[in-house]
Structures are given as structure tokens and as C-alpha cells.
Amino acid sequence: MNHSLKSAFAPVVSPDTRVLVCGSLPGEASLRAGRYYANSRNQFWQLIGGAIGCDLVALDYEARLVALLAAGVGLWDSVARATRQGSLDTAIRAVEAAPLAELAATLPDLRAVAFNGGTSWRIGRRQFGPESALALVQLPSSSPAYCRVSVHEKQQAWNDLRKFLR
């Protein structure tokens, strides 16, 4: 397995982004493809699509990003760089956190930062002080490895993002 340094992709945002959804760090399939959530078993596109009312799974990657931005949703990761063997968050080591608060400060309409899974939550929320006006939302992981919660329960939690998109 490869213990090399892995890096996050550039953020996908626009000036009217209202919700920034942060994963932890792209997995091996995503890194190979150069695309967010490229593992076909990851439920991300289904879950965020349900939250914005759009069947993102049926779209190609570029159309997915266009639909997210049109809905006011941006993407990034809580980890800028780290070493990791494989794709599991539990294998992430030597973490350099992404400057989430700095990005958030450039997004005038941003209302919430949502963290896809526990690792993203633990690393990302530290970037914001207790005085932050942003809602910080912990979401159940879209990863196929996280199966303690049904996809239906995950969808209900992800649908809570709707209140920030109105």
C-alpha cells in the first residue's frame, strides 16, 4: 500500500455558496480520477442530491458540480494534506488541516459548513472559533465503510441542509 502524501482538491465554490460540504481527504478512487467522490459505492451524490432535490447520480461529473453550485452548495475537504495507506479515514496520519475559516471568509452568503463524517468534523470544526456565526453541521459519513446508519437515516440528516439553502 501507498503511504505517500495525499492532497485535497481545490475547493468547488462560488460567491453565492450557502453551504460548504467538507469531506476529510479524497480516497484512492477519487485521487486517481481527480474528482470528488469518485468511488461509485460512496453515497455522497445520492445524499446531497436528495438534499437539493436533484438526481445527481444520473449526471456526469461536471454537470453534478454545476448543479451543486446552482443550489448554493460548495465542496472541499477538512484535510489539506496527510499521509494515508488506502482510503479509510482511520488511516489518515500527519494531518495538515485545510484553511476552512479563510475560505469561509471569502464567501459572503455562506451560512453553514457541513462535515461529511466524524474525521472531517473533528479536524474541520477546529478551524472555527466559538464566536463563528456559521452553523457547523456534523453529517453521517457517505462512505460505504460507514454502515452503522441506514441510507434512509443518512438521507434524513443530509436533508437538514435544506434550511440553509433557502
PDB file of C-alpha atoms in Angstrom:
ATOM      1  CA  MET A   1       0.000   0.000   0.000  1.00  0.00           C
ATOM      2  CA  ASN A   2       0.995   3.567  -0.628  1.00  0.00           C
ATOM      3  CA  HIS A   3       1.814   5.749   2.409  1.00  0.00           C
ATOM      4  CA  SER A   4       2.566   8.775   0.251  1.00  0.00           C
ATOM      5  CA  LEU A   5       1.421  12.280   0.908  1.00  0.00           C
ATOM      6  CA  LYS A   6      -2.143  12.860  -0.315  1.00  0.00           C
ATOM      7  CA  SER A   7      -3.588  16.300  -1.011  1.00  0.00           C
ATOM      8  CA  ALA A   8      -7.103  17.685  -1.190  1.00  0.00           C
ATOM      9  CA  PHE A   9      -8.529  19.032  -4.408  1.00  0.00           C
ATOM     10  CA  ALA A  10      -9.193  22.709  -4.927  1.00  0.00           C
ATOM     11  CA  PRO A  11     -12.456  23.913  -3.412  1.00  0.00           C
ATOM     12  CA  VAL A  12     -15.535  23.992  -5.626  1.00  0.00           C
ATOM     13  CA  VAL A  13     -17.336  27.179  -4.571  1.00  0.00           C
ATOM     14  CA  SER A  14     -18.959  30.302  -5.968  1.00  0.00           C
ATOM     15  CA  PRO A  15     -19.636  33.693  -4.361  1.00  0.00           C
ATOM     16  CA  ASP A  16     -23.222  32.598  -3.590  1.00  0.00           C
ATOM     17  CA  THR A  17     -22.267  29.332  -1.870  1.00  0.00           C
ATOM     18  CA  ARG A  18     -24.526  28.978   1.172  1.00  0.00           C
ATOM     19  CA  VAL A  19     -23.422  25.535   2.388  1.00  0.00           C
ATOM     20  CA  LEU A  20     -19.871  24.207   2.197  1.00  0.00           C
ATOM     21  CA  VAL A  21     -19.744  20.411   2.477  1.00  0.00           C
ATOM     22  CA  CYS A  22     -16.361  19.141   3.622  1.00  0.00           C
ATOM     23  CA  GLY A  23     -15.126  15.592   3.377  1.00  0.00           C
ATOM     24  CA  SER A  24     -11.952  14.508   5.116  1.00  0.00           C
ATOM     25  CA  LEU A  25      -9.500  13.720   2.282  1.00  0.00           C
ATOM     26  CA  PRO A  26     -10.152  12.201  -1.163  1.00  0.00           C
ATOM     27  CA  GLY A  27      -9.935   8.412  -1.256  1.00  0.00           C
ATOM     28  CA  GLU A  28      -7.827   6.437  -3.708  1.00  0.00           C
ATOM     29  CA  ALA A  29     -10.558   6.228  -6.390  1.00  0.00           C
ATOM     30  CA  SER A  30     -11.111   9.981  -6.199  1.00  0.00           C
ATOM     31  CA  LEU A  31      -7.387  10.741  -6.312  1.00  0.00           C
ATOM     32  CA  ARG A  32      -6.957   8.508  -9.386  1.00  0.00           C
ATOM     33  CA  ALA A  33      -9.936  10.140 -11.129  1.00  0.00           C
ATOM     34  CA  GLY A  34      -9.132  13.688  -9.979  1.00  0.00           C
ATOM     35  CA  ARG A  35     -12.771  14.051  -8.895  1.00  0.00           C
ATOM     36  CA  TYR A  36     -14.645  14.415  -5.633  1.00  0.00           C
ATOM     37  CA  TYR A  37     -16.436  11.237  -4.503  1.00  0.00           C
ATOM     38  CA  ALA A  38     -15.396   9.087  -7.473  1.00  0.00           C
ATOM     39  CA  ASN A  39     -15.922   5.775  -5.636  1.00  0.00           C
ATOM     40  CA  SER A  40     -19.190   4.504  -7.118  1.00  0.00           C
ATOM     41  CA  ARG A  41     -20.115   2.912  -3.764  1.00  0.00           C
ATOM     42  CA  ASN A  42     -19.866   6.227  -1.914  1.00  0.00           C
ATOM     43  CA  GLN A  43     -23.360   7.586  -1.245  1.00  0.00           C
ATOM     44  CA  PHE A  44     -22.366  11.271  -1.422  1.00  0.00           C
ATOM     45  CA  TRP A  45     -24.012  12.116  -4.765  1.00  0.00           C
ATOM     46  CA  GLN A  46     -27.220  10.344  -3.758  1.00  0.00           C
ATOM     47  CA  LEU A  47     -27.352  12.058  -0.341  1.00  0.00           C
ATOM     48  CA  ILE A  48     -26.546  15.609  -1.426  1.00  0.00           C
ATOM     49  CA  GLY A  49     -28.757  15.156  -4.489  1.00  0.00           C
ATOM     50  CA  GLY A  50     -31.646  14.227  -2.205  1.00  0.00           C
ATOM     51  CA  ALA A  51     -30.973  17.305  -0.090  1.00  0.00           C
ATOM     52  CA  ILE A  52     -31.080  19.671  -3.086  1.00  0.00           C
ATOM     53  CA  GLY A  53     -33.832  17.828  -4.948  1.00  0.00           C
ATOM     54  CA  CYS A  54     -31.754  16.772  -7.955  1.00  0.00           C
ATOM     55  CA  ASP A  55     -30.791  13.296  -9.208  1.00  0.00           C
ATOM     56  CA  LEU A  56     -27.056  13.941  -9.294  1.00  0.00           C
ATOM     57  CA  VAL A  57     -26.224  10.253  -9.743  1.00  0.00           C
ATOM     58  CA  ALA A  58     -27.723  10.401 -13.257  1.00  0.00           C
ATOM     59  CA  LEU A  59     -25.469  13.304 -14.274  1.00  0.00           C
ATOM     60  CA  ASP A  60     -21.862  13.331 -15.422  1.00  0.00           C
ATOM     61  CA  TYR A  61     -19.291  14.806 -13.033  1.00  0.00           C
ATOM     62  CA  GLU A  62     -19.154  18.310 -14.492  1.00  0.00           C
ATOM     63  CA  ALA A  63     -22.965  18.553 -14.539  1.00  0.00           C
ATOM     64  CA  ARG A  64     -23.020  17.413 -10.900  1.00  0.00           C
ATOM     65  CA  LEU A  65     -20.719  20.267  -9.927  1.00  0.00           C
ATOM     66  CA  VAL A  66     -22.787  22.779 -11.897  1.00  0.00           C
ATOM     67  CA  ALA A  67     -25.971  21.558 -10.169  1.00  0.00           C
ATOM     68  CA  LEU A  68     -24.352  21.784  -6.726  1.00  0.00           C
ATOM     69  CA  LEU A  69     -23.147  25.319  -7.306  1.00  0.00           C
ATOM     70  CA  ALA A  70     -26.550  26.332  -8.695  1.00  0.00           C
ATOM     71  CA  ALA A  71     -28.136  25.003  -5.491  1.00  0.00           C
ATOM     72  CA  GLY A  72     -25.698  27.009  -3.331  1.00  0.00           C
ATOM     73  CA  VAL A  73     -23.562  24.027  -2.280  1.00  0.00           C
ATOM     74  CA  GLY A  74     -19.764  24.035  -2.359  1.00  0.00           C
ATOM     75  CA  LEU A  75     -17.253  21.221  -1.789  1.00  0.00           C
ATOM     76  CA  TRP A  76     -13.910  20.951  -0.109  1.00  0.00           C
ATOM     77  CA  ASP A  77     -12.075  18.879   2.485  1.00  0.00           C
ATOM     78  CA  SER A  78     -11.059  19.394   6.094  1.00  0.00           C
ATOM     79  CA  VAL A  79      -7.612  17.942   5.441  1.00  0.00           C
ATOM     80  CA  ALA A  80      -5.302  19.825   3.081  1.00  0.00           C
ATOM     81  CA  ARG A  81      -2.560  17.179   3.173  1.00  0.00           C
ATOM     82  CA  ALA A  82      -1.868  13.980   5.050  1.00  0.00           C
ATOM     83  CA  THR A  83      -0.318  10.573   4.666  1.00  0.00           C
ATOM     84  CA  ARG A  84      -2.652   7.631   4.371  1.00  0.00           C
ATOM     85  CA  GLN A  85      -2.498   3.990   3.374  1.00  0.00           C
ATOM     86  CA  GLY A  86      -5.650   3.138   1.430  1.00  0.00           C
ATOM     87  CA  SER A  87      -8.830   5.197   1.652  1.00  0.00           C
ATOM     88  CA  LEU A  88     -10.093   4.819   5.213  1.00  0.00           C
ATOM     89  CA  ASP A  89     -10.185   7.895   7.435  1.00  0.00           C
ATOM     90  CA  THR A  90      -8.808   5.826  10.307  1.00  0.00           C
ATOM     91  CA  ALA A  91      -5.538   5.542   8.356  1.00  0.00           C
ATOM     92  CA  ILE A  92      -5.027   9.314   7.981  1.00  0.00           C
ATOM     93  CA  ARG A  93      -1.767  10.462   9.612  1.00  0.00           C
ATOM     94  CA  ALA A  94       0.387  13.618   9.718  1.00  0.00           C
ATOM     95  CA  VAL A  95      -2.599  15.873   9.112  1.00  0.00           C
ATOM     96  CA  GLU A  96      -2.332  19.416   7.821  1.00  0.00           C
ATOM     97  CA  ALA A  97      -5.776  20.960   8.178  1.00  0.00           C
ATOM     98  CA  ALA A  98      -7.276  22.931   5.317  1.00  0.00           C
ATOM     99  CA  PRO A  99      -7.752  26.661   5.974  1.00  0.00           C
ATOM    100  CA  LEU A 100     -11.546  26.384   6.095  1.00  0.00           C
ATOM    101  CA  ALA A 101     -12.121  29.610   8.026  1.00  0.00           C
ATOM    102  CA  GLU A 102     -10.052  31.524   5.479  1.00  0.00           C
ATOM    103  CA  LEU A 103     -12.143  30.138   2.618  1.00  0.00           C
ATOM    104  CA  ALA A 104     -15.361  30.784   4.546  1.00  0.00           C
ATOM    105  CA  ALA A 105     -14.372  34.426   4.985  1.00  0.00           C
ATOM    106  CA  THR A 106     -14.358  34.823   1.188  1.00  0.00           C
ATOM    107  CA  LEU A 107     -17.922  33.501   0.795  1.00  0.00           C
ATOM    108  CA  PRO A 108     -20.350  36.302   1.693  1.00  0.00           C
ATOM    109  CA  ASP A 109     -23.521  34.148   1.546  1.00  0.00           C
ATOM    110  CA  LEU A 110     -22.129  31.178   3.471  1.00  0.00           C
ATOM    111  CA  ARG A 111     -24.488  30.048   6.243  1.00  0.00           C
ATOM    112  CA  ALA A 112     -23.208  26.594   7.185  1.00  0.00           C
ATOM    113  CA  VAL A 113     -20.224  24.307   6.961  1.00  0.00           C
ATOM    114  CA  ALA A 114     -21.267  20.662   6.904  1.00  0.00           C
ATOM    115  CA  PHE A 115     -18.800  17.909   7.699  1.00  0.00           C
ATOM    116  CA  ASN A 116     -19.198  14.569   5.940  1.00  0.00           C
ATOM    117  CA  GLY A 117     -18.281  12.119   8.701  1.00  0.00           C
ATOM    118  CA  GLY A 118     -16.545  12.140  12.047  1.00  0.00           C
ATOM    119  CA  THR A 119     -12.977  12.687  10.865  1.00  0.00           C
ATOM    120  CA  SER A 120     -13.923  15.727   8.818  1.00  0.00           C
ATOM    121  CA  TRP A 121     -15.912  17.029  11.813  1.00  0.00           C
ATOM    122  CA  ARG A 122     -13.059  16.549  14.302  1.00  0.00           C
ATOM    123  CA  ILE A 123     -10.488  18.249  12.084  1.00  0.00           C
ATOM    124  CA  GLY A 124     -12.660  20.883  10.418  1.00  0.00           C
ATOM    125  CA  ARG A 125     -14.596  22.321  13.328  1.00  0.00           C
ATOM    126  CA  ARG A 126     -11.325  23.340  14.995  1.00  0.00           C
ATOM    127  CA  GLN A 127     -10.835  25.864  12.202  1.00  0.00           C
ATOM    128  CA  PHE A 128     -13.749  27.921  13.509  1.00  0.00           C
ATOM    129  CA  GLY A 129     -13.837  29.738  16.820  1.00  0.00           C
ATOM    130  CA  PRO A 130     -16.738  29.610  19.265  1.00  0.00           C
ATOM    131  CA  GLU A 131     -17.805  33.044  18.054  1.00  0.00           C
ATOM    132  CA  SER A 132     -18.368  31.818  14.484  1.00  0.00           C
ATOM    133  CA  ALA A 133     -21.700  32.931  13.048  1.00  0.00           C
ATOM    134  CA  LEU A 134     -21.728  29.885  10.783  1.00  0.00           C
ATOM    135  CA  ALA A 135     -23.676  26.753  11.598  1.00  0.00           C
ATOM    136  CA  LEU A 136     -21.286  23.806  11.896  1.00  0.00           C
ATOM    137  CA  VAL A 137     -23.111  20.598  10.997  1.00  0.00           C
ATOM    138  CA  GLN A 138     -21.879  17.039  11.527  1.00  0.00           C
ATOM    139  CA  LEU A 139     -23.315  14.670   8.929  1.00  0.00           C
ATOM    140  CA  PRO A 140     -23.217  10.871   8.916  1.00  0.00           C
ATOM    141  CA  SER A 141     -20.486   9.751   6.549  1.00  0.00           C
ATOM    142  CA  SER A 142     -21.410   8.983   2.958  1.00  0.00           C
ATOM    143  CA  SER A 143     -18.623   6.389   2.892  1.00  0.00           C
ATOM    144  CA  PRO A 144     -19.573   2.788   2.100  1.00  0.00           C
ATOM    145  CA  ALA A 145     -17.439   1.831   5.117  1.00  0.00           C
ATOM    146  CA  TYR A 146     -19.871   3.642   7.442  1.00  0.00           C
ATOM    147  CA  CYS A 147     -22.824   1.304   7.772  1.00  0.00           C
ATOM    148  CA  ARG A 148     -23.994   1.884  11.370  1.00  0.00           C
ATOM    149  CA  VAL A 149     -26.704   4.148   9.972  1.00  0.00           C
ATOM    150  CA  SER A 150     -29.050   3.183   7.113  1.00  0.00           C
ATOM    151  CA  VAL A 151     -29.010   5.210   3.927  1.00  0.00           C
ATOM    152  CA  HIS A 152     -32.547   6.361   4.808  1.00  0.00           C
ATOM    153  CA  GLU A 153     -31.325   7.731   8.163  1.00  0.00           C
ATOM    154  CA  LYS A 154     -28.342   9.321   6.459  1.00  0.00           C
ATOM    155  CA  GLN A 155     -30.656  10.987   3.939  1.00  0.00           C
ATOM    156  CA  GLN A 156     -32.808  12.452   6.713  1.00  0.00           C
ATOM    157  CA  ALA A 157     -29.719  14.012   8.314  1.00  0.00           C
ATOM    158  CA  TRP A 158     -28.410  15.342   4.996  1.00  0.00           C
ATOM    159  CA  ASN A 159     -31.851  16.805   4.190  1.00  0.00           C
ATOM    160  CA  ASP A 160     -31.397  19.110   7.192  1.00  0.00           C
ATOM    161  CA  LEU A 161     -29.035  21.134   4.978  1.00  0.00           C
ATOM    162  CA  ARG A 162     -32.097  22.423   3.092  1.00  0.00           C
ATOM    163  CA  LYS A 163     -32.813  25.033   5.757  1.00  0.00           C
ATOM    164  CA  PHE A 164     -29.505  26.762   4.948  1.00  0.00           C
ATOM    165  CA  LEU A 165     -30.158  26.759   1.197  1.00  0.00           C
ATOM    166  CA  ARG A 166     -33.460  28.694   1.213  1.00  0.00           C
TER     167      ARG A 166
END
